[in-house]
Short mmCIF file of C-alpha atoms and ligand atoms in Angstrom, two decimals:
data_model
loop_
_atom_site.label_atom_id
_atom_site.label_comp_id
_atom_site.label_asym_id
_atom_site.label_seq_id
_atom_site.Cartn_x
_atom_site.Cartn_y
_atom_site.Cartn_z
CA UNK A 1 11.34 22.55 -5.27
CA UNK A 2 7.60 22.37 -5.50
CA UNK A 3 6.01 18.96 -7.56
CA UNK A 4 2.27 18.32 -8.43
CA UNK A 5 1.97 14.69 -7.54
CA UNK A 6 -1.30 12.13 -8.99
CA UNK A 7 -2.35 8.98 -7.92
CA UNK A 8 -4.57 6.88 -10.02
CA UNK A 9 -3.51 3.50 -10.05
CA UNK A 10 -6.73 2.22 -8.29
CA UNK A 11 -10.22 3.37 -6.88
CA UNK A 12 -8.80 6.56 -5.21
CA UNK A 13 -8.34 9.74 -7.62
CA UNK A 14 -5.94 11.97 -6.03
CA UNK A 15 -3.96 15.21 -6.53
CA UNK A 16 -1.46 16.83 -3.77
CA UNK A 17 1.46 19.75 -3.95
CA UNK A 18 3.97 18.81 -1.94
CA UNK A 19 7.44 20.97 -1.50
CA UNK A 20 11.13 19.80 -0.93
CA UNK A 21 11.02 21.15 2.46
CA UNK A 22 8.52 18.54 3.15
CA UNK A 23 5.44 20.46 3.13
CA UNK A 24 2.31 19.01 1.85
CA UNK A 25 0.87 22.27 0.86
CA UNK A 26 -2.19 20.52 -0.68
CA UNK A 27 -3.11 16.61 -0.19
CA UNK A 28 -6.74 15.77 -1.90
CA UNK A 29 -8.15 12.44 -2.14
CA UNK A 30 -11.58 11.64 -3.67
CA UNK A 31 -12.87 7.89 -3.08
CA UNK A 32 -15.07 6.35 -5.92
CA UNK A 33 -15.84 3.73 -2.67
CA UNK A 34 -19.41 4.04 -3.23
CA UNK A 35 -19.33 3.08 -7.03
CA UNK A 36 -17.64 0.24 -6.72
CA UNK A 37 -19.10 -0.74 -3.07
CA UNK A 38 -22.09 -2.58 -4.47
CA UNK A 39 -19.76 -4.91 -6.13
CA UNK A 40 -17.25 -5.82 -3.39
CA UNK A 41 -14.52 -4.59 -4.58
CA UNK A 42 -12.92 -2.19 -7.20
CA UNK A 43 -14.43 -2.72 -10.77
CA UNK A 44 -11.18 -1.30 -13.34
CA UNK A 45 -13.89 0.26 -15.83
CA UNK A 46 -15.83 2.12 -12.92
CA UNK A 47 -12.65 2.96 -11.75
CA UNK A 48 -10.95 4.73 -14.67
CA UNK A 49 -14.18 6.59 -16.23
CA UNK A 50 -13.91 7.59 -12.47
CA UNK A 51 -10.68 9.21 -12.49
CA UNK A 52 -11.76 10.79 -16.24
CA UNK A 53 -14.56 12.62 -14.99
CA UNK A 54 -12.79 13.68 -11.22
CA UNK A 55 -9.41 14.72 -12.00
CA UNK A 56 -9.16 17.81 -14.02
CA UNK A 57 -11.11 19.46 -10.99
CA UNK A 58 -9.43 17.88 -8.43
CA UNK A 59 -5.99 19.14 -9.72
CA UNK A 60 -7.08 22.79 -9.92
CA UNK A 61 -8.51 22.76 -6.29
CA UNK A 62 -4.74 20.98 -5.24
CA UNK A 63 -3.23 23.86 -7.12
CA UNK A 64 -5.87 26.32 -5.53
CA UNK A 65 -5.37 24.99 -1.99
CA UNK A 66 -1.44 24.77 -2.60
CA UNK A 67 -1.95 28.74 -3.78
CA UNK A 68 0.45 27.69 -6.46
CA UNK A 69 0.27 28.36 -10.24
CA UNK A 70 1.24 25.69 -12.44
CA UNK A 71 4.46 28.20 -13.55
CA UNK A 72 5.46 27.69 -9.66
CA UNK A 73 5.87 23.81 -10.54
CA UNK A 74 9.17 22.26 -10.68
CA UNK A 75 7.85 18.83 -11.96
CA UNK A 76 4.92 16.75 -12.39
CA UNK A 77 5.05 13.20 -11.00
CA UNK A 78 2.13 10.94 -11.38
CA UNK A 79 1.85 6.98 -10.58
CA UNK A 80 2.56 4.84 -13.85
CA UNK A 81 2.13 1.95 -12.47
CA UNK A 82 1.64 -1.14 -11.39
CA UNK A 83 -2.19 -0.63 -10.61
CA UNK A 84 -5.36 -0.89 -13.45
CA UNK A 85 -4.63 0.29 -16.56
CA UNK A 86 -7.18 2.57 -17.46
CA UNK A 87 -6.65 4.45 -14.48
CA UNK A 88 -3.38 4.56 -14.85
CA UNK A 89 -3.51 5.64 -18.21
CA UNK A 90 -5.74 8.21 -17.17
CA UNK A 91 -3.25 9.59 -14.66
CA UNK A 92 0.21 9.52 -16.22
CA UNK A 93 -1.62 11.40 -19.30
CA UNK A 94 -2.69 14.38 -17.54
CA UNK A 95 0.44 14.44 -15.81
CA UNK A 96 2.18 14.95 -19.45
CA UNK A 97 -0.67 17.15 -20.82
CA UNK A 98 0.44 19.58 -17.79
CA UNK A 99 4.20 18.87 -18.09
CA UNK A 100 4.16 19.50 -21.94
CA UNK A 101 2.23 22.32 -21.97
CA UNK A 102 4.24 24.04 -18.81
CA UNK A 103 7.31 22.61 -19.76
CA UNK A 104 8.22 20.47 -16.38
CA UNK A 105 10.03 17.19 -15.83
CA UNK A 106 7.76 14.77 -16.27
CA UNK A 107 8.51 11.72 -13.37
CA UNK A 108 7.00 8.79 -14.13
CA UNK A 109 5.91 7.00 -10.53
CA UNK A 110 6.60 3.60 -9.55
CA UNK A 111 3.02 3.26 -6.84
CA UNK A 112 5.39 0.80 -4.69
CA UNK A 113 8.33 3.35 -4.49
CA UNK A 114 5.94 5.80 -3.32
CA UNK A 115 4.56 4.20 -0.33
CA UNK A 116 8.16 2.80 0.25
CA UNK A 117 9.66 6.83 0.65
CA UNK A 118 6.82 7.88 2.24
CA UNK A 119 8.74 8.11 5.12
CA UNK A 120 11.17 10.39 4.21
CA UNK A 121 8.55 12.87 3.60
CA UNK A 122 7.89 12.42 7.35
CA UNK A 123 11.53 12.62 8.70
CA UNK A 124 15.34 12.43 8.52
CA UNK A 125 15.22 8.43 7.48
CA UNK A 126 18.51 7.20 5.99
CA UNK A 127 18.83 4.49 3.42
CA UNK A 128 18.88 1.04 4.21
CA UNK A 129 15.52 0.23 6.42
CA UNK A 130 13.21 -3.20 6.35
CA UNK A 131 9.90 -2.25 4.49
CA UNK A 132 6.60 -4.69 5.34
CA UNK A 133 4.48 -3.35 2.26
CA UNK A 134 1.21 -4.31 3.25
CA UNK A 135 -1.94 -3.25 0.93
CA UNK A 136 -4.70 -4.29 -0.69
CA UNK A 137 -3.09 -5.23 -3.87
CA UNK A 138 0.40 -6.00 -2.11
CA UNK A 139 2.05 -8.37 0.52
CA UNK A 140 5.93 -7.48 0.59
CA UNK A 141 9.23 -7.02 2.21
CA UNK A 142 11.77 -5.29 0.83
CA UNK A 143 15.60 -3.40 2.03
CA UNK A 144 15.01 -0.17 0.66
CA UNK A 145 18.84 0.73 -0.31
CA UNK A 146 17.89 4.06 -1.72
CA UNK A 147 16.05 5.78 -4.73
CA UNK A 148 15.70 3.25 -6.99
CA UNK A 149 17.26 0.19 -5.55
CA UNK A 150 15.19 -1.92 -3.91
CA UNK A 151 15.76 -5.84 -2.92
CA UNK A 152 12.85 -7.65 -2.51
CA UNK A 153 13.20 -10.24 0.46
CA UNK A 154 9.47 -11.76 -0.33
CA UNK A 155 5.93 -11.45 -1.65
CA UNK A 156 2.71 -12.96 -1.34
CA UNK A 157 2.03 -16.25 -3.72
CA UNK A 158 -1.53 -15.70 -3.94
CA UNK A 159 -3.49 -13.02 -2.09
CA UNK A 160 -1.82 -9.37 -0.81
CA UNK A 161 -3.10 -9.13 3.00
CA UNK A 162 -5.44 -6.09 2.40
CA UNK A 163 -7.16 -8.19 0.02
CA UNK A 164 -7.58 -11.25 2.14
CA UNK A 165 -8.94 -8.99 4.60
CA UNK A 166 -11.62 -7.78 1.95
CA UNK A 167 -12.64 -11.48 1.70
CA UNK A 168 -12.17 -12.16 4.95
CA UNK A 169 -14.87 -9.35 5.17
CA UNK A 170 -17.37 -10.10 2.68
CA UNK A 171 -17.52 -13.79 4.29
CA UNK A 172 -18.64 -12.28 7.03
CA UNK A 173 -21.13 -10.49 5.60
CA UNK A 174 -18.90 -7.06 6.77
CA UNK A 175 -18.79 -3.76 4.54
CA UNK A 176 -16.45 -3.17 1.69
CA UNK A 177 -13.24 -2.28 2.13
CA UNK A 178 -13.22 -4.93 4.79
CA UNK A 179 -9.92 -3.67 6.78
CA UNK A 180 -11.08 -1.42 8.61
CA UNK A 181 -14.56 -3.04 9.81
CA UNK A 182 -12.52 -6.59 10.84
CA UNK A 183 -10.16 -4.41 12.73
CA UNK A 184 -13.76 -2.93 14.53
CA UNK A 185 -14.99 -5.89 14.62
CA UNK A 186 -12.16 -7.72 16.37
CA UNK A 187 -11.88 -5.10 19.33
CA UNK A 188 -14.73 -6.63 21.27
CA UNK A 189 -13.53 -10.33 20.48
CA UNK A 190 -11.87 -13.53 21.19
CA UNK A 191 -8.60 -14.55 19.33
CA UNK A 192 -8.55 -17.78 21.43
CA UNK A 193 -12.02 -19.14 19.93
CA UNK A 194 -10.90 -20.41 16.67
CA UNK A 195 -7.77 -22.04 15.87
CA UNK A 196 -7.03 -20.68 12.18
CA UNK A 197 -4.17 -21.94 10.89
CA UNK A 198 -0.67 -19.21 10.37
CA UNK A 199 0.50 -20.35 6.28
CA UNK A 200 3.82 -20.11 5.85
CA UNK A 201 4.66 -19.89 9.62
CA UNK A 202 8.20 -21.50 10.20
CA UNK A 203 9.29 -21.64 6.48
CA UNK A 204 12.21 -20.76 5.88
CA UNK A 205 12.08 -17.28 3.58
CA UNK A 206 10.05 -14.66 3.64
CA UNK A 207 7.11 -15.14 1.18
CA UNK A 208 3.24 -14.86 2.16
CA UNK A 209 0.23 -16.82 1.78
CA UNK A 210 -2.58 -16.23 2.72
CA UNK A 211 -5.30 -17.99 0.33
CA UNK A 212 -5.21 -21.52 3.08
CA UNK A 213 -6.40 -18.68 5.99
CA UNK A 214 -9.10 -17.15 3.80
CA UNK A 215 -10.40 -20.84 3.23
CA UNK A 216 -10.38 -21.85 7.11
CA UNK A 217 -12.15 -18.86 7.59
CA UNK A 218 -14.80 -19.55 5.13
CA UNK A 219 -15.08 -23.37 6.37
CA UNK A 220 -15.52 -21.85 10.30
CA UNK A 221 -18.55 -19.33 9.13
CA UNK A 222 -20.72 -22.17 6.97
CA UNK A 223 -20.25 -24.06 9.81
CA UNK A 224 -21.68 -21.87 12.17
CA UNK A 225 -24.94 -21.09 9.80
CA UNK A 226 -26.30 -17.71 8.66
CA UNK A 227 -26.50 -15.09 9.98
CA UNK A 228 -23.59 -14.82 12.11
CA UNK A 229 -23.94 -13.37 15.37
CA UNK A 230 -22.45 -10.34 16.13
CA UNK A 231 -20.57 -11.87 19.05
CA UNK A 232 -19.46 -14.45 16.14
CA UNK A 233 -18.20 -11.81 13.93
CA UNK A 234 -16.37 -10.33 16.63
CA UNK A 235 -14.61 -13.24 17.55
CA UNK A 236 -13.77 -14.51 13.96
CA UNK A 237 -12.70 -11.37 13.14
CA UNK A 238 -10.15 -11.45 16.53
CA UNK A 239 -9.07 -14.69 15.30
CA UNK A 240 -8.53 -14.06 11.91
CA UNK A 241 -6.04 -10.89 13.09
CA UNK A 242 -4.19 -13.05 15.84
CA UNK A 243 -3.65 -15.48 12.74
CA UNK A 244 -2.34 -12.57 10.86
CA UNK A 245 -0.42 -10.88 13.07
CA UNK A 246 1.96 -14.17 14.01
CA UNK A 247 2.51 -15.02 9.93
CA UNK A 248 3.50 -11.31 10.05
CA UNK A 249 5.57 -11.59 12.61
CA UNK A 250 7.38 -14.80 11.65
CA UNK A 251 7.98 -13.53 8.00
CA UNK A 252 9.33 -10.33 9.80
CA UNK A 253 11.97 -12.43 11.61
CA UNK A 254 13.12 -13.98 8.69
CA UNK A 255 13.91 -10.77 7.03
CA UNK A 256 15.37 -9.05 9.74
CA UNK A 257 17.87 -11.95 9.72
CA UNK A 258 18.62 -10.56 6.28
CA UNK A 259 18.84 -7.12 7.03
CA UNK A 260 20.88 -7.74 9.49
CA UNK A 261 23.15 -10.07 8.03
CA UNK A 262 23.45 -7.69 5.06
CA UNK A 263 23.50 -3.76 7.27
CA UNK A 264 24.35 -5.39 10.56
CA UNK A 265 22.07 -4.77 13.44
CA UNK A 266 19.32 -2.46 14.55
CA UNK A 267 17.72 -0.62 11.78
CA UNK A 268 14.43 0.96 10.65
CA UNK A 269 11.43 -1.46 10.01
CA UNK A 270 8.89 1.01 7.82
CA UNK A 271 5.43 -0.49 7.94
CA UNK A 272 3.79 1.04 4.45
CA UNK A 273 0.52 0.29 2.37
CA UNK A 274 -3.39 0.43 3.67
CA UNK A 275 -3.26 -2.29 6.17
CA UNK A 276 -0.71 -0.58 7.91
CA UNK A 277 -3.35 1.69 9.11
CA UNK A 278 -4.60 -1.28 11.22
CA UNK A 279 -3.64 -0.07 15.12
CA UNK A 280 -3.55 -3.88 15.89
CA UNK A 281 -1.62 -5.45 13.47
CA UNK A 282 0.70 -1.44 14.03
CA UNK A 283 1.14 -2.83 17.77
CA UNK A 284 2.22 -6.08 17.10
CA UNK A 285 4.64 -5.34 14.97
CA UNK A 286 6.18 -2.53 17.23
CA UNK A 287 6.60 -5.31 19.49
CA UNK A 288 8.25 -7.60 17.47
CA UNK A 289 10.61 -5.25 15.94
CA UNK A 290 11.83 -4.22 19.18
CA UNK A 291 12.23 -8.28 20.28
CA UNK A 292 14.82 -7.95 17.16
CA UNK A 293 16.24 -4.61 18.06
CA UNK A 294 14.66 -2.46 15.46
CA UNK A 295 12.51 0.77 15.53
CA UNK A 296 9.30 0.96 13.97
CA UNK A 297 7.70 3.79 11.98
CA UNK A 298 4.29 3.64 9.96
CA UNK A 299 3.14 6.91 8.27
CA UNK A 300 -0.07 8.04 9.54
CA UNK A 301 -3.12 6.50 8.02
CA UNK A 302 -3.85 9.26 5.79
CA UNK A 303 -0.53 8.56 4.26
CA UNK A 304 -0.48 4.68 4.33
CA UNK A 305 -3.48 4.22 2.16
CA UNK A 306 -2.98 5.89 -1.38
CA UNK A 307 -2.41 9.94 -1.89
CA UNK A 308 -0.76 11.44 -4.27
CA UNK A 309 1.54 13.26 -1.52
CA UNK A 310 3.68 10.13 -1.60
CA UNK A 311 3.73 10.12 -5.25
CA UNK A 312 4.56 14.16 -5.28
CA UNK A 313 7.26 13.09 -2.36
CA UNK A 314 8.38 9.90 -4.79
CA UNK A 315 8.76 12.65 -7.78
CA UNK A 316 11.01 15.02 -5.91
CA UNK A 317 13.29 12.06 -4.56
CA UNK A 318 13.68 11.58 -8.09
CA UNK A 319 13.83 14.67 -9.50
CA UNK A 320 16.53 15.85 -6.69
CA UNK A 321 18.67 12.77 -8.90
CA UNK A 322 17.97 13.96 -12.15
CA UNK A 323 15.67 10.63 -12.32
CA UNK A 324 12.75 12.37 -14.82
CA UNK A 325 11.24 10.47 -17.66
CA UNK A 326 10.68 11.08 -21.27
CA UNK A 327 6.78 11.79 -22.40
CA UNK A 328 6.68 8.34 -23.73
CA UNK A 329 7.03 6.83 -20.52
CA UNK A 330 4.79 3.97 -20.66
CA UNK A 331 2.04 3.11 -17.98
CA UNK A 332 2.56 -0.26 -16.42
CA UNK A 333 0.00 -2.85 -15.34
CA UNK A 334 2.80 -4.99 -13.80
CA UNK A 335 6.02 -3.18 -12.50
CA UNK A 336 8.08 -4.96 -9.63
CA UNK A 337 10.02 -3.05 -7.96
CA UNK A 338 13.09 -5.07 -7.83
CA UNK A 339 13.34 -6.67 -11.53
CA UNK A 340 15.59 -8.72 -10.41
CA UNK A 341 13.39 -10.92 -7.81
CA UNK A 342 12.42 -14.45 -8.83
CA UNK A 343 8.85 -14.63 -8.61
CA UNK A 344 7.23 -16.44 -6.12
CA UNK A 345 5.74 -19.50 -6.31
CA UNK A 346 2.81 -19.45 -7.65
CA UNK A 347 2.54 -16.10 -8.09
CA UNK A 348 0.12 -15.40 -10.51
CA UNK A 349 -1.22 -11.56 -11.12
CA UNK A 350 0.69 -10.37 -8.09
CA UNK A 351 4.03 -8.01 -8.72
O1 KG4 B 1 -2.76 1.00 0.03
P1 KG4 B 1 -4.22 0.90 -0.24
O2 KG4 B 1 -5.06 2.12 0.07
O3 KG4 B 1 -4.48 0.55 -1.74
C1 KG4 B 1 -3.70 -0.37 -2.44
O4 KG4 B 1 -2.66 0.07 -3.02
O5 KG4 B 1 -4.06 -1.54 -2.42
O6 KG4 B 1 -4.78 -0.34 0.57
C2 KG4 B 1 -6.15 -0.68 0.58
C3 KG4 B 1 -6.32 -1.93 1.43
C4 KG4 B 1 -7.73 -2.51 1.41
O7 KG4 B 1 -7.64 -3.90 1.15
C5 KG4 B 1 -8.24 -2.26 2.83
O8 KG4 B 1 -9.16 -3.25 3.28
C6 KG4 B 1 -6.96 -2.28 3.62
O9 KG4 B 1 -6.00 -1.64 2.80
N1 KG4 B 1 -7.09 -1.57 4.89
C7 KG4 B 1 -6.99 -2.16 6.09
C8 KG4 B 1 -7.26 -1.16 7.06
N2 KG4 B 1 -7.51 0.01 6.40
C9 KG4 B 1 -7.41 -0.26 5.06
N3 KG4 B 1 -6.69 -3.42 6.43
C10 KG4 B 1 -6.66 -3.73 7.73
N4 KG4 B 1 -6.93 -2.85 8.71
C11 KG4 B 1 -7.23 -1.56 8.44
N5 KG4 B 1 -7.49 -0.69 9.42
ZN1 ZN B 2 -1.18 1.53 -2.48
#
């Protein structure tokens, strides 16, 4: 079974061929990071005029690299949501341009669902395991229970974690996307120099917050006066991940309780989305799933920020299931993955 998958839900336009054997034959990402750098963050008309101009080409070299034809396809999958509109309008159109004219499946993506399978494509990982979703537009933790059916322990009531690192970031007068330069940052500091406070820390249930850390943060650097000093950054940056890492932690306890209490013990934790590629927050949370006698796995980096491998992996999952989706298949701003969840307090744009 070989699927085309296409990921355009955000600032990344991407195109991989990925087969049922688990081979990722072809796995191209193109980053429009530089467009949207000078703004701070991802601008949803850059982004989609972006994905118009990039991903016609981008496909063929997939298909090229793959050494496939598009008669060799099985299906098409492509992300329909939730992400920006345009792009993802942009995306799931091709996708049915391709699948009309070659006659395929069509599978219609949910973006969540694809980082929360991605580790299937890895290994041999049976259904039910913990998933800490963790991205720039997502805060999450979820039991996945299979294709499909997903129960959604908590989310974040204001900002996801990858985007309070982004902030975090541009306080600081750091580079855009901010993750990975706090996580630099941070390697040469001191946690222990400022007390930044943990939100949500001993609550019970397992939702985020993480807008009262951001603030801190901000009140800490005006206090300290422009421009920070590098040994400043560092050790804001240290403390800011400490901070992190024990709301992390504490939410993860929570929901273990529930996992457990609902699979009985032991179990999978899956760490998923572009923060997990932070080696920090990675080792932390290795640590603490072993204190509650679970095993950790986090896709490699290339695979925990977006790709359109997952989505190509997310389309087969669903295509082995008969789980394809009629050309009118709708692209969706806002698409939670478990309808049934009760949104969060507060919870304003966030799925
Ligand atoms: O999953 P992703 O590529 O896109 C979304 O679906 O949001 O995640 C992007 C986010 C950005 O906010 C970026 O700052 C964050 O992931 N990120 C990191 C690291 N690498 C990327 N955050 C913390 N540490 C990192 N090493
Ligand atoms: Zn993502």
């Amino acid at each position: 079974m070989l699927v085309l998958g296409i990921e355009t839900s955000c600032d990344e336009t991407a195109a991989a061929v990925v087969d049922d054997a688990r081979r990722v034959r072809a796995n191209l990402v193109l980053s429009q990071l530089d467009q949207h750098r000078p703004y701070g963050g991802v601008v949803p008309e850059i982004a989609a005029r972006g994905h118009v101009d990039h991903l016609d080409t981008l496909i063929g070299r997939a298909m090229d690299e793959a050494g496939a034809a598009f008669a060799d396809l099985d299906g098409v999958a492509a992300t329909a949501g939730p992400g920006l509109i345009g792009g993802l309008m942009v995306g799931l159109t091709t996708a049915k341009a391709i699948a009309a004219v070659h006659q395929l499946p069509l599978m219609a993506v949910n973006h969540l669902e694809a980082h929360a399978l991605t580790p299937r494509l890895l290994g041999d990982l049976a259904f039910p395991y913990l998933l800490l979703l963790i991205s720039g537009g997502h805060c999450q933790l979820l039991i996945v229970e299979g294709v499909g059916a997903y129960r959604r322990l908590g989310t974040t009531i204001d900002d996801a974690l990858g985007e309070a690192y982004d902030k975090a970031a541009r306080m600081m007068g750091l580079d855009y996307p901010g993750g990975p330069a706090v996580e630099q940052a941070a390697e040469r500091g001191d946690p222990a120099r400022f007390d930044l406070p943990r939100p949500m820390r001993r609550r019970p249930g397992c939702d985020f917050s993480f807008s009262g850390l951001k603030t801190a943060l901000g009140t800490v650097v005006r206090g300290l006066g422009e421009p920070l000093g590098a040994t400043d950054v560092a050790d804001l940056c240290a403390s800011f991940q400490a901070a992190v890492a024990d709301v992390l932690e504490d939410r993860l306890r929570n929901a273990a309780a529930l996992f457990h209490g609902a699979h009985g013990p032991g179990g999978v934790l899956v760490v998923a989305g572009g923060v997990a590629a932070n080696r920090f927050l990675r080792g932390r949370l290795e640590a603490a799933a072993g204190a509650l006698g679970m095993t950790l796995t986090a896709p490699p980096p290339a695979l925990c920020t977006d790709n359109a491998a997952m989505v190509a992996w997310a389309g087969i999952e669903r295509l082995r299931l008969g789980l394809t989706d009629a050309m009118d298949a709708p692209a969706r701003a806002r698409w939670p993955l478990d309808p049934t969840a009760r949104p969060a307090v507060g919870a304003g744009v966030k799925a």
